[in-house]
Coordinates of C-alpha atoms in Angstrom, one line a residue:
M1472 CA -0.2 0.1 0.0
E1473 CA 1.2 3.5 -0.8
G1474 CA 1.9 5.3 2.8
K1475 CA 1.7 8.8 1.4
D1476 CA -1.9 8.9 2.4
W1477 CA -1.6 7.2 5.9
E1478 CA -0.7 8.7 9.3
T1479 CA 2.6 6.9 10.6
T1480 CA 3.6 5.8 13.8
D1481 CA 5.9 3.3 15.2
I1482 CA 3.3 1.0 17.4
L1483 CA -0.5 0.9 17.2
I1484 CA -2.5 -0.6 20.1
C1485 CA -5.8 -1.4 20.0
G1486 CA -7.5 -1.3 23.4
C1487 CA -6.7 0.8 26.3
G1488 CA -7.6 -1.5 29.3
P1489 CA -5.1 -2.4 31.9
T1490 CA -2.6 -4.4 29.6
G1491 CA -2.7 -1.7 26.9
A1492 CA -2.2 1.1 29.2
M1493 CA 0.3 -0.5 30.7
L1494 CA 2.1 -1.0 27.4
S1495 CA 1.4 2.4 26.4
A1496 CA 2.9 3.7 29.4
Y1497 CA 6.0 2.0 29.5
L1498 CA 6.4 2.9 25.5
G1499 CA 6.3 6.6 26.5
Q1500 CA 8.9 6.1 29.1
M1501 CA 11.2 4.6 26.2
N1502 CA 10.2 7.8 23.9
I1503 CA 8.8 5.3 21.2
P1504 CA 5.8 7.0 19.1
H1505 CA 2.8 5.2 19.3
V1506 CA -0.9 5.7 19.2
V1507 CA -3.4 3.9 21.1
L1508 CA -7.2 3.2 19.9
E1509 CA -10.0 2.8 22.5
R1510 CA -13.2 1.6 21.4
E1511 CA -15.1 3.4 24.5
I1512 CA -15.4 7.1 25.0
D1513 CA -14.8 7.0 28.9
I1514 CA -13.5 4.3 31.2
T1515 CA -15.7 1.8 32.0
T1516 CA -17.0 2.1 35.5
D1517 CA -17.9 -1.9 36.3
P1518 CA -15.3 -2.7 39.0
R1519 CA -14.4 -6.2 37.0
G1520 CA -10.8 -7.2 37.9
I1521 CA -10.0 -6.3 41.8
A1522 CA -6.8 -8.1 42.5
L1523 CA -3.4 -7.3 41.5
D1524 CA -0.3 -9.4 42.7
E1525 CA 3.1 -8.2 43.6
D1526 CA 4.5 -8.2 40.4
G1527 CA 1.6 -6.2 39.3
I1528 CA 2.1 -3.5 42.0
R1529 CA 6.0 -3.4 41.0
A1530 CA 4.9 -2.6 37.4
L1531 CA 3.0 0.4 38.7
Q1532 CA 5.8 1.2 40.7
G1533 CA 7.9 1.6 37.8
L1534 CA 5.9 4.1 36.3
G1535 CA 5.9 6.2 39.3
L1536 CA 2.7 5.6 40.8
Y1537 CA 3.6 3.8 44.0
R1538 CA 2.3 6.7 46.1
S1539 CA -1.1 6.4 44.3
I1540 CA -1.5 2.6 45.2
Y1541 CA -2.7 3.0 48.6
T1542 CA -4.5 6.3 48.5
D1543 CA -6.0 6.1 45.0
I1544 CA -6.1 2.5 43.7
G1545 CA -6.7 -0.2 46.6
T1546 CA -5.4 -1.6 49.8
C1547 CA -3.5 -5.0 51.0
M1548 CA -5.7 -7.7 50.3
G1549 CA -4.4 -9.4 53.8
K1550 CA -5.3 -13.0 54.4
F1551 CA -7.0 -15.4 52.1
N1552 CA -9.2 -17.3 54.4
F1553 CA -10.3 -20.7 53.2
I1554 CA -13.3 -21.8 55.1
S1555 CA -15.1 -25.5 55.0
G1556 CA -18.2 -26.8 55.3
S1557 CA -21.9 -24.9 54.3
S1558 CA -21.8 -22.5 57.3
T1559 CA -22.7 -18.8 56.2
N1560 CA -20.5 -17.3 58.9
L1561 CA -18.0 -15.5 57.2
S1562 CA -16.0 -15.2 61.1
K1563 CA -15.8 -19.0 60.9
E1564 CA -12.1 -19.9 61.6
A1565 CA -10.2 -20.7 58.6
F1566 CA -8.6 -24.4 58.1
I1567 CA -6.0 -22.6 55.9
A1568 CA -5.2 -18.8 56.3
M1569 CA -2.5 -17.4 53.6
D1570 CA -0.9 -14.2 54.8
Y1571 CA -0.5 -11.8 52.2
N1572 CA 0.2 -9.1 54.2
T1573 CA 4.0 -9.9 54.4
T1574 CA 6.8 -8.7 51.9
A1575 CA 8.2 -12.6 51.5
G1576 CA 7.7 -12.6 47.6
G1577 CA 10.6 -10.7 46.9
T1578 CA 9.3 -7.9 45.5
G1579 CA 9.4 -5.6 48.1
H1580 CA 5.6 -5.4 48.0
V1581 CA 2.8 -7.1 49.9
G1582 CA 1.4 -10.3 48.2
Y1583 CA -1.9 -8.5 47.0
I1584 CA -3.7 -5.5 46.5
C1585 CA -7.6 -5.4 46.0
H1586 CA -8.3 -2.6 43.4
K1587 CA -10.9 -1.1 41.9
Q1588 CA -10.1 -1.0 38.3
P1589 CA -11.6 2.2 37.0
A1590 CA -9.3 4.0 39.4
L1591 CA -6.5 1.6 38.5
E1592 CA -7.2 2.6 34.7
K1593 CA -7.3 6.4 35.6
K1594 CA -4.0 6.5 36.9
L1595 CA -2.4 4.4 34.2
R1596 CA -3.8 7.1 31.5
D1597 CA -2.7 9.9 33.3
T1598 CA 0.5 8.3 33.1
M1599 CA 0.2 7.7 29.4
R1600 CA -0.6 11.5 28.9
A1601 CA 2.1 12.5 30.4
Y1602 CA 4.6 11.5 27.4
A1603 CA 4.4 13.5 24.3
S1604 CA 5.2 10.0 22.2
C1605 CA 1.5 8.6 23.3
S1606 CA -1.7 9.9 21.6
L1607 CA -4.8 8.2 23.2
R1608 CA -7.8 8.2 20.8
S1609 CA -11.1 7.2 22.8
G1610 CA -14.2 6.4 21.1
S1611 CA -12.0 4.9 17.9
T1612 CA -13.2 1.5 16.7
V1613 CA -11.1 -0.4 14.2
I1614 CA -13.1 -1.8 11.0
D1615 CA -9.9 -3.0 8.9
L1616 CA -6.7 -4.1 9.3
D1617 CA -4.0 -5.4 7.1
E1618 CA -0.1 -5.7 6.5
D1619 CA 3.0 -6.0 4.3
D1620 CA 6.7 -6.7 4.8
S1621 CA 7.2 -3.2 6.4
W1622 CA 4.3 -1.9 8.0
T1623 CA 0.6 -2.5 9.6
Y1624 CA -2.1 -1.0 7.8
C1625 CA -5.3 0.0 9.9
I1626 CA -8.5 1.8 9.1
Y1627 CA -10.6 3.0 12.2
R1628 CA -13.7 5.1 12.9
D1629 CA -13.0 8.0 15.2
A1630 CA -15.3 9.3 17.9
E1631 CA -16.9 11.9 15.6
G1632 CA -17.9 8.8 13.1
M1633 CA -15.1 9.7 10.4
E1634 CA -12.9 7.1 9.0
R1635 CA -9.2 7.3 9.5
R1636 CA -6.2 5.4 8.0
I1637 CA -3.0 5.0 10.2
R1638 CA 0.1 2.5 9.4
A1639 CA 2.4 1.4 12.2
R1640 CA 5.5 -1.0 12.2
F1641 CA 3.7 -3.0 14.6
F1642 CA 0.0 -3.6 15.7
V1643 CA -0.7 -4.9 19.3
G1644 CA -4.2 -6.1 20.0
S1645 CA -4.9 -5.6 23.6
D1646 CA -8.7 -5.5 23.0
G1647 CA -9.5 -8.5 25.0
K1648 CA -10.6 -12.5 24.1
T1649 CA -13.5 -11.0 22.0
G1650 CA -11.7 -8.2 20.6
F1651 CA -11.1 -7.4 16.9
T1652 CA -7.4 -8.4 16.5
R1653 CA -7.8 -11.8 17.5
K1654 CA -11.5 -12.9 16.6
Q1655 CA -11.6 -10.9 13.5
Y1656 CA -7.9 -10.8 11.9
L1657 CA -5.8 -13.5 13.3
E1658 CA -8.0 -16.1 13.7
K1659 CA -8.1 -16.6 9.8
K1660 CA -4.3 -17.1 10.0
G1661 CA -4.4 -20.1 12.4
V1662 CA -4.1 -18.4 15.7
F1663 CA -6.6 -19.7 18.4
M1664 CA -7.3 -20.0 22.2
E1665 CA -5.9 -23.6 23.3
R1666 CA -8.1 -24.7 25.8
V1667 CA -6.2 -25.9 29.2
T1668 CA -9.5 -26.5 31.4
D1669 CA -12.8 -25.0 31.8
V1670 CA -14.3 -23.9 35.4
L1671 CA -17.7 -22.7 35.4
Y1672 CA -18.4 -19.9 38.1
D1673 CA -21.0 -17.3 38.7
E1674 CA -19.6 -13.8 39.3
T1675 CA -21.5 -11.4 41.1
W1676 CA -20.6 -7.7 42.4
L1677 CA -21.8 -5.9 45.3
G1678 CA -21.3 -2.4 46.9
Y1679 CA -22.4 -1.2 50.1
T1680 CA -23.2 1.8 52.2
P1681 CA -23.3 3.4 55.0
E1682 CA -20.0 2.6 56.9
Q1683 CA -21.6 1.1 59.8
V1684 CA -23.3 -1.6 57.6
Y1685 CA -20.0 -2.5 55.7
E1686 CA -17.8 -2.9 59.1
K1687 CA -20.2 -4.8 60.7
F1688 CA -21.3 -7.6 58.0
F1689 CA -18.1 -7.6 55.7
P1690 CA -15.1 -8.5 57.5
P1691 CA -11.3 -7.6 56.1
G1692 CA -9.3 -10.1 54.1
F1693 CA -10.4 -12.3 51.3
R1694 CA -12.5 -15.6 51.7
F1695 CA -12.8 -18.9 49.8
L1696 CA -15.9 -20.6 50.8
C1697 CA -15.0 -24.4 50.6
N1698 CA -18.8 -25.4 50.1
P1699 CA -19.3 -28.9 48.5
S1700 CA -22.8 -27.6 47.5
R1701 CA -22.3 -23.9 46.4
P1702 CA -18.5 -23.0 46.7
A1703 CA -17.8 -19.4 46.6
V1704 CA -15.4 -16.6 47.0
C1705 CA -15.8 -13.2 48.4
G1706 CA -14.2 -10.2 50.2
R1707 CA -13.7 -6.3 50.1
F1708 CA -11.8 -4.6 47.5
G1709 CA -11.4 -1.0 46.3
L1710 CA -10.1 1.4 49.2
P1711 CA -11.8 1.4 52.6
S1712 CA -13.9 4.6 51.7
D1713 CA -15.6 2.9 48.3
R1714 CA -17.4 0.3 50.5
L1715 CA -17.0 -2.3 48.0
W1716 CA -17.6 -6.2 48.3
R1717 CA -17.5 -8.7 45.7
F1718 CA -19.1 -12.2 46.0
E1719 CA -18.9 -15.0 43.6
F1720 CA -20.7 -18.5 43.6
F1721 CA -20.8 -21.6 41.9
V1722 CA -23.7 -22.0 39.1
R1723 CA -24.7 -25.9 39.2
P1724 CA -25.1 -27.4 36.0
D1725 CA -28.9 -27.5 36.1
E1726 CA -29.5 -24.1 37.2
D1727 CA -29.9 -20.8 35.0
G1728 CA -27.2 -18.3 35.8
H1729 CA -29.0 -15.4 34.5
H1730 CA -31.7 -16.2 36.9
L1731 CA -29.5 -16.8 39.8
A1732 CA -28.0 -13.3 39.1
T1733 CA -31.6 -11.6 39.4
R1734 CA -31.9 -9.5 42.8
E1735 CA -34.3 -11.6 44.2
M1736 CA -31.9 -15.0 44.0
V1737 CA -29.1 -12.8 45.1
Q1738 CA -31.0 -11.9 48.3
K1739 CA -31.5 -15.7 48.9
I1740 CA -27.8 -17.2 47.9
V1741 CA -25.6 -14.1 48.9
F1742 CA -27.3 -11.7 51.6
P1743 CA -27.7 -14.7 54.1
L1744 CA -24.0 -15.5 54.4
P1745 CA -22.3 -12.9 56.3
G1746 CA -24.2 -14.3 59.5
D1747 CA -27.2 -15.0 61.7
V1748 CA -28.2 -11.6 62.1
Q1749 CA -30.8 -10.3 60.0
F1750 CA -29.3 -9.1 56.7
P1751 CA -29.7 -5.0 56.1
E1752 CA -31.1 -5.7 52.4
D1753 CA -32.1 -1.7 52.3
C1754 CA -28.7 -0.8 52.4
I1755 CA -27.4 -2.7 49.5
N1756 CA -26.8 -1.5 46.3
I1757 CA -26.1 -3.9 43.6
L1758 CA -23.4 -2.6 40.9
R1759 CA -22.9 -5.8 38.9
S1760 CA -24.7 -9.3 38.8
R1761 CA -24.3 -11.5 35.9
P1762 CA -22.9 -15.3 35.1
F1763 CA -19.8 -15.8 33.8
A1764 CA -18.2 -18.9 32.3
F1765 CA -14.7 -19.0 33.4
S1766 CA -11.7 -21.1 31.7
A1767 CA -8.0 -21.3 31.5
R1768 CA -6.9 -20.8 27.8
S1769 CA -3.5 -19.5 26.1
C1770 CA -3.2 -18.7 22.0
N1771 CA -1.0 -21.1 20.3
V1772 CA 0.8 -17.9 18.9
W1773 CA 1.0 -14.9 20.4
A1774 CA 2.7 -12.8 17.5
K1775 CA 2.0 -13.2 13.9
D1776 CA 4.2 -11.2 11.3
R1777 CA 3.6 -8.0 12.6
V1778 CA 0.5 -8.0 14.4
I1779 CA 0.9 -9.4 18.4
L1780 CA -1.6 -10.3 20.9
C1781 CA -1.1 -9.1 24.6
G1782 CA -3.1 -9.9 27.6
D1783 CA -6.8 -11.3 27.7
S1784 CA -6.4 -11.3 23.6
A1785 CA -3.5 -13.7 24.4
H1786 CA -4.8 -15.6 27.3
V1787 CA -7.6 -16.0 29.9
F1788 CA -7.7 -17.0 33.3
P1789 CA -9.9 -18.3 36.0
P1790 CA -10.7 -16.0 38.7
F1791 CA -8.9 -18.2 41.4
G1792 CA -5.5 -16.8 41.6
G1793 CA -5.9 -13.2 40.9
Q1794 CA -3.5 -13.5 37.7
G1795 CA -5.6 -12.0 35.0
I1796 CA -4.3 -8.0 35.4
A1797 CA -1.3 -9.3 36.5
S1798 CA -0.2 -11.4 33.5
G1799 CA -1.1 -8.6 31.3
F1800 CA 1.1 -6.3 33.0
R1801 CA 3.7 -8.8 32.5
D1802 CA 3.2 -9.1 28.8
A1803 CA 3.1 -5.7 28.4
L1804 CA 6.4 -5.1 30.6
S1805 CA 8.5 -7.5 28.8
L1806 CA 7.0 -6.8 25.5
A1807 CA 7.7 -2.9 25.6
W1808 CA 11.3 -3.2 25.8
R1809 CA 11.7 -5.5 22.7
L1810 CA 9.4 -3.5 20.5
A1811 CA 11.5 -0.4 21.5
M1812 CA 14.6 -2.4 20.3
L1813 CA 12.9 -3.3 17.1
C1814 CA 11.7 0.1 16.4
R1815 CA 15.3 1.5 17.2
Y1816 CA 17.6 -0.7 15.3
H1817 CA 15.4 -2.9 13.1
S1818 CA 12.1 -1.4 12.2
C1819 CA 12.5 -3.2 8.8
D1820 CA 14.1 -6.5 9.1
T1821 CA 11.4 -9.3 9.4
R1822 CA 14.0 -12.1 10.2
V1823 CA 14.7 -10.1 13.7
H1824 CA 11.2 -9.4 14.5
H1825 CA 10.2 -13.2 14.1
A1826 CA 13.4 -14.3 16.5
V1827 CA 12.9 -11.4 19.0
L1828 CA 8.9 -12.0 19.2
S1829 CA 9.3 -15.6 19.6
A1830 CA 11.7 -15.8 22.5
W1831 CA 9.4 -13.1 24.1
Y1832 CA 6.3 -15.9 23.7
L1833 CA 8.7 -18.9 24.6
E1834 CA 9.6 -16.8 27.9
R1835 CA 6.4 -15.7 28.9
K1836 CA 5.0 -19.0 28.2
Q1837 CA 6.9 -20.5 31.2
Q1838 CA 5.7 -17.8 33.6
L1839 CA 2.1 -18.1 32.4
E1840 CA 2.1 -21.9 32.4
Q1841 CA 3.3 -21.7 36.1
S1842 CA 0.6 -19.1 37.0
L1843 CA -2.3 -21.2 35.1
A1844 CA -1.1 -24.3 36.8
A1845 CA -1.4 -22.6 40.2
T1846 CA -4.6 -21.1 39.3
I1847 CA -6.2 -24.3 38.4
E1848 CA -5.3 -26.0 41.2
N1849 CA -6.7 -23.5 43.7
G1850 CA -9.8 -23.8 41.5
K1851 CA -10.1 -27.4 42.3
F1852 CA -9.4 -26.7 45.7
V1853 CA -11.8 -24.5 46.3
T1854 CA -14.6 -26.2 44.2
E1855 CA -14.3 -29.8 45.8
S1856 CA -17.8 -31.2 45.1
Q1857 CA -17.3 -34.4 46.8
P1858 CA -18.3 -34.3 50.8
L1859 CA -15.8 -37.3 51.6
K1860 CA -13.1 -35.6 49.6
A1861 CA -13.6 -32.1 51.0
S1862 CA -13.4 -33.8 54.3
A1863 CA -10.1 -35.4 53.8
R1864 CA -8.8 -32.3 52.5
D1865 CA -9.7 -30.1 55.7
W1866 CA -8.3 -32.9 58.0
Y1867 CA -4.9 -33.0 55.8
F1868 CA -4.4 -29.6 56.1
W1869 CA -5.5 -29.2 59.7
L1870 CA -2.8 -32.0 60.9
I1871 CA 0.1 -31.0 58.8
Q1872 CA -0.4 -27.2 60.5
F1873 CA 1.1 -29.0 64.0
V1874 CA 4.3 -29.0 62.0
P1875 CA 5.5 -25.1 62.2
S1876 CA 7.6 -25.0 58.9
W1877 CA 5.0 -26.8 57.0
R1878 CA 2.2 -24.2 58.5
R1879 CA 4.8 -21.4 57.5
Q1880 CA 4.7 -22.7 53.8
L1881 CA 1.2 -22.9 53.7
E1882 CA 1.1 -19.4 54.9
L1883 CA 3.3 -18.1 52.3
G1884 CA 1.0 -19.6 49.4
R1885 CA 2.2 -19.5 46.0
R1886 CA 5.2 -17.0 46.9
R1887 CA 6.7 -19.9 48.3
K1888 CA 8.5 -20.9 45.1
G1889 CA 10.8 -17.5 45.1
M1890 CA 11.4 -15.3 42.1
V1891 CA 10.6 -16.6 38.7
R1892 CA 13.3 -18.0 36.4
Y1893 CA 13.6 -18.8 32.7
R1894 CA 14.8 -22.1 31.4
Y1895 CA 17.2 -21.0 28.5
L1896 CA 16.3 -21.9 24.9
D1897 CA 18.1 -20.4 22.0
G1898 CA 17.5 -16.8 21.3
M1899 CA 16.3 -15.8 24.8
P1900 CA 18.0 -12.5 25.8
F1901 CA 20.0 -13.7 28.8
L1902 CA 23.2 -15.3 29.5
P1903 CA 22.6 -18.6 31.5
D1904 CA 26.2 -19.2 32.4
L1905 CA 26.1 -16.0 34.0
N1906 CA 23.2 -16.5 36.0
G1907 CA 20.9 -14.8 33.5
G1908 CA 17.1 -15.7 33.4
V1909 CA 16.2 -14.6 36.9
N1910 CA 13.7 -12.1 38.0
I1911 CA 15.6 -10.0 40.2
P1912 CA 14.2 -9.5 43.8
Q1913 CA 13.9 -5.9 45.0
V1914 CA 14.7 -4.5 48.3
H1915 CA 14.6 -1.2 50.3
G1916 CA 17.8 1.0 50.1
K1917 CA 18.9 3.9 52.4
K1918 CA 20.6 7.1 50.0
S1919 CA 23.5 8.9 51.3
N1920 CA 20.9 11.6 52.4
G1921 CA 19.0 9.0 54.6
E1922 CA 16.2 8.8 52.6
I1923 CA 14.6 5.0 52.0
V1924 CA 14.1 4.1 48.3
F1925 CA 13.1 1.0 46.5
T1926 CA 16.2 -0.5 44.7
D1927 CA 14.0 -0.7 41.2
D1928 CA 13.8 3.2 41.5
I1929 CA 17.7 3.6 41.9
I1930 CA 18.6 1.1 39.1
F1931 CA 16.0 2.1 36.6
R1932 CA 16.1 5.6 37.4
S1933 CA 16.5 6.7 33.6
Q1934 CA 14.9 4.4 31.5
Q1935 CA 15.0 6.8 28.5
G1936 CA 18.8 6.6 28.4
G1937 CA 19.1 3.0 27.3
L1938 CA 17.4 -0.3 27.3
F1939 CA 19.5 -2.5 29.3
Q1940 CA 20.7 -0.8 32.7
M1941 CA 23.7 -1.7 35.1
F1942 CA 24.1 -2.0 38.9
V1943 CA 26.9 -2.9 41.0
Y1944 CA 26.3 -4.8 44.4
L1945 CA 28.9 -5.4 47.0
H1946 CA 29.0 -6.8 50.5
T1947 CA 31.0 -4.0 51.9
D1948 CA 32.2 -0.8 51.0
E1949 CA 35.9 -1.6 51.2
E1950 CA 35.4 -2.8 47.7
L1951 CA 34.2 0.5 46.2
L1952 CA 37.9 1.5 45.2
E1953 CA 38.4 -1.8 43.0
V1954 CA 34.8 -1.7 41.5
R1955 CA 35.1 2.0 40.3
K1956 CA 38.5 1.3 38.6
V1957 CA 36.6 -1.5 36.9
L1958 CA 33.9 0.7 35.8
Q1959 CA 36.5 3.3 34.4
E1960 CA 38.0 0.7 32.3
V1961 CA 35.0 -0.8 30.8
E1962 CA 34.4 0.5 27.6
Q1963 CA 31.1 2.2 27.3
P1964 CA 28.9 1.0 24.3
S1965 CA 29.5 3.2 21.1
R1966 CA 25.9 2.6 19.6
G1967 CA 23.6 4.0 21.9
T1968 CA 23.6 4.8 25.6
L1969 CA 22.9 1.0 26.9
L1970 CA 24.0 1.5 30.6
A1971 CA 23.3 4.2 32.9
K1972 CA 25.8 6.8 32.8
N1973 CA 26.0 6.8 36.7
V1974 CA 26.1 3.1 37.8
P1975 CA 24.3 2.8 41.0
I1976 CA 26.4 0.5 43.7
I1977 CA 24.4 -1.4 46.2
I1978 CA 26.1 -2.2 49.5
E1979 CA 24.9 -4.5 52.0
K1980 CA 27.3 -3.2 55.0
S1981 CA 29.0 0.0 55.2
V1982 CA 32.2 0.7 57.1
T1983 CA 32.8 4.2 56.3
D1984 CA 30.9 7.1 56.1
A1985 CA 31.6 8.5 52.5
E1986 CA 28.8 10.2 50.9
D1987 CA 28.1 9.2 47.0
P1988 CA 24.9 9.9 45.4
N1989 CA 25.4 6.5 43.6
V1990 CA 26.1 4.5 46.5
I1991 CA 23.0 2.9 48.1
K1992 CA 23.0 1.0 51.5
I1993 CA 20.6 -1.6 51.8
A1994 CA 17.8 -0.7 54.8
T1995 CA 16.3 -2.7 57.3
G1996 CA 12.7 -3.7 57.6
E1997 CA 12.6 -1.1 60.6
E1998 CA 14.0 1.7 58.5
F1999 CA 11.3 1.1 55.9
A2000 CA 8.4 0.7 58.4
S2001 CA 9.5 4.0 59.5
S2002 CA 9.4 5.8 56.0
P2003 CA 6.9 7.5 54.1
L2004 CA 6.8 4.5 51.7
C2005 CA 5.3 2.4 54.3
N2006 CA 2.1 4.9 54.7
R2007 CA -1.2 2.9 54.5
R2008 CA 0.2 -0.4 53.8
P2009 CA 1.8 -3.3 56.3
E2010 CA 5.2 -3.2 58.0
P2011 CA 7.6 -5.4 55.7
K2012 CA 7.1 -8.5 57.7
L2013 CA 9.3 -11.5 56.8
Y2014 CA 11.5 -9.1 54.4
D2015 CA 15.0 -10.3 53.8
Q2016 CA 17.2 -7.1 53.0
F2017 CA 19.7 -9.7 51.8
A2018 CA 17.3 -11.3 48.9
L2019 CA 18.8 -9.5 45.9
G2020 CA 22.4 -10.6 46.5
K2021 CA 21.3 -14.2 47.5
E2022 CA 19.5 -14.3 43.9
I2023 CA 22.0 -12.3 41.7
R2024 CA 25.2 -14.0 42.7
G2025 CA 27.4 -11.7 41.3
R2026 CA 29.0 -8.1 41.6
Y2027 CA 28.4 -6.4 38.3
C2028 CA 24.9 -6.8 37.0
I2029 CA 23.1 -6.0 33.7
V2030 CA 19.6 -6.3 33.9
R2031 CA 16.8 -5.9 31.3
P2032 CA 13.5 -3.2 31.5
D2033 CA 11.2 -5.9 32.8
R2034 CA 13.6 -6.6 35.7
F2035 CA 15.2 -10.1 34.4
L2036 CA 18.8 -10.4 34.7
F2037 CA 21.0 -10.5 31.6
A2038 CA 23.8 -11.2 33.4
A2039 CA 25.7 -11.3 36.7
C2040 CA 29.4 -11.1 36.4
N2041 CA 32.2 -11.3 39.1
D2042 CA 35.1 -9.8 37.3
I2043 CA 36.2 -7.5 34.4
N2044 CA 36.4 -10.3 32.0
E2045 CA 33.1 -11.9 32.5
L2046 CA 31.8 -8.0 32.3
H2047 CA 33.2 -7.6 28.9
V2048 CA 31.9 -10.8 27.7
A2049 CA 28.7 -9.7 28.8
I2050 CA 28.5 -6.0 27.3
R2051 CA 29.4 -7.8 24.0
S2052 CA 26.9 -10.5 24.2
M2053 CA 24.2 -7.6 25.2
L2054 CA 25.3 -5.3 22.1
A2055 CA 25.3 -8.6 19.9
Y2056 CA 21.6 -9.1 21.0
L2057 CA 20.2 -5.6 20.7
H2058 CA 21.9 -5.3 17.2
Q2059 CA 21.1 -8.9 16.2
T2060 CA 24.8 -8.9 14.9
G2061 CA 24.8 -12.7 15.1
L2062 CA 21.6 -13.2 13.0

C-alpha cells in the first residue's frame, strides 16, 4: 500500500484496558511514538478485576505510581481465608489462612492488593498522557487491518464517525478475548485459543453503604468458601472509603445463571451469608450481577508477522488466583522494551522481528504456565464437590499445620517458590552461564541523605537513556575502590547509551561514612517501616534485606527493563563478555 495518505507511527495499540495502558506507559517512558485506539469514550465504571499481585504492584511502581497505590487505587488484600463446610458465618475459623500482608515474595511489596479497576485505569491513563510520544484516541473502533513486509495498515472510525487511516511498524491487540485483533483478524491466520481446562463459575459484584453496615457485615481479608454444594469467593476491594464487596458463587449444571443473577435470587443466596443477624438488604446497592463462564486458555501463537497479542487477547484465566491483570502487566512490561529495540534498530528486518518475538512468547509461556497451573489447582481446591474428598482435604491441612515449618509454607501461599527463573532456550536475551534469566528481587535502600527508597527506583532511574541498565552489588564498601577502577576501564557501548552513565552501587554493609549519590546502602525492615513509603500499607514482615544478593550471585549486573537479569559478572573479563553479548543481542549482529 502507498504510505503517503496514511498517518504513520511506530506502534499502534488496539484497546486501552489495563494491559494496553501499561504497554503504552512503558513505551512512553522509552520515548517510542505510538497511538492507542480505544472503543469506549470513557473508562468503564464496572469494577471487573479486583486483585493485583506483587508483580503488578512492581510494574505500577516502575511508572512512578507507587504513592497512588494505597491512596487512590486499592488496599492490601490481607489474608486469604479458606473456610470449610456449608456455614454462612464468614467469621468462622479458616482451615488454611495464607498471609499476603507480608513481603516474603521478593518484590518488596505485599502479596496482593484489592483494587477498583476504574481507578487503576485512570492512573495509568494519566501516566500515558504525560508522555509526548503517546496519543490516546478514545471512541475509536478498528474496522479493518492489513499488513505487508514493512507496515501494518489500520482503518478505524473515530469518535466523530469519520474513517481514519494509520500505519504502524507493529500492531498490538490488547482488546480482550473477544476483540477485533484475534477474533476478526488473526483467527483467519491460524491463531486460536488452546483450552487448558474449564471452570464454570458465577460472578456477582456488590457495593455497600453506609459505613457501619459495611464494617459489621463484611470482614476484612478474602474468603474462599469451600462449600461442596455451593463454592464461593468473597471479600472487600478498592479503598476502604469505596465500601465495595465482591461475591462469586458456583452455578450448578441444572441452574440458570441469568436467573441466579436476579436480585431476588441474590437475596436468597448471597445476602444471608455474612451471619445469623438479619441482613440489612435496604442498605445494599448491587452494582453488577451476571453469570460468567471461566476457563483457562492461551493462544497457540502470540505474534504473527507484525501483529501481536497481549493480555486477555492472548490468554484468559479463571478467577481463583488473581492473575488476569497481573499477567497482562507482565506481557506489557516484557514486550515494551523489545518493541523499543525493534523500532530503534530493526524496524524493517522481518527475520529479527520473528526471532525476538518468538523468544518473548517462549519466555512468557514459561511463566504463564506456572501461573495457570497454580490458579487451576486453587480452583480445584475451592470447588471440590465430593463431601468425602472435601472432608479429607480439611483434615489433612488441619493436621500438617502442627508442624511449624509446614504451616509457614502454607501461609506463604504461591510465593514460597521464590522468584521466577526462565529456562534458557535459543534466542532468549540472557546469559544462563552468568546467572541470567532470574527475575531480580527488590529490596529497600538508603541513600546518602538518609532517604529510604526501593532499589528498582535507583537501578531504573533513567529508562530513556537506554534499554538495559547496570548496577553493582557489594557486601561492604571496602570493595568500592576496586569497583570504580573496573567501571572506568569498561568501554562504554558506542552504538547508543545502553548502560546508565552513573552506575548505582548497592552495598550490604557500610564501614565508612563516605557520601556518594551513587552508593545505596541496604535498609532494614525497621527503617522502611518508619519511612513514608510504608504509609497506608503493612510493615515489611518476613522481609529479607539480603534477598537481592542471594539471587543475583554476582557483582556487576546487567538487567533488562522487565526486571530480569541479563548477566551477573564477578570480574572485568566476565563483564566484557556480557557487554559484547548484550550489544550483539540488541543489534542482532549474529543473525
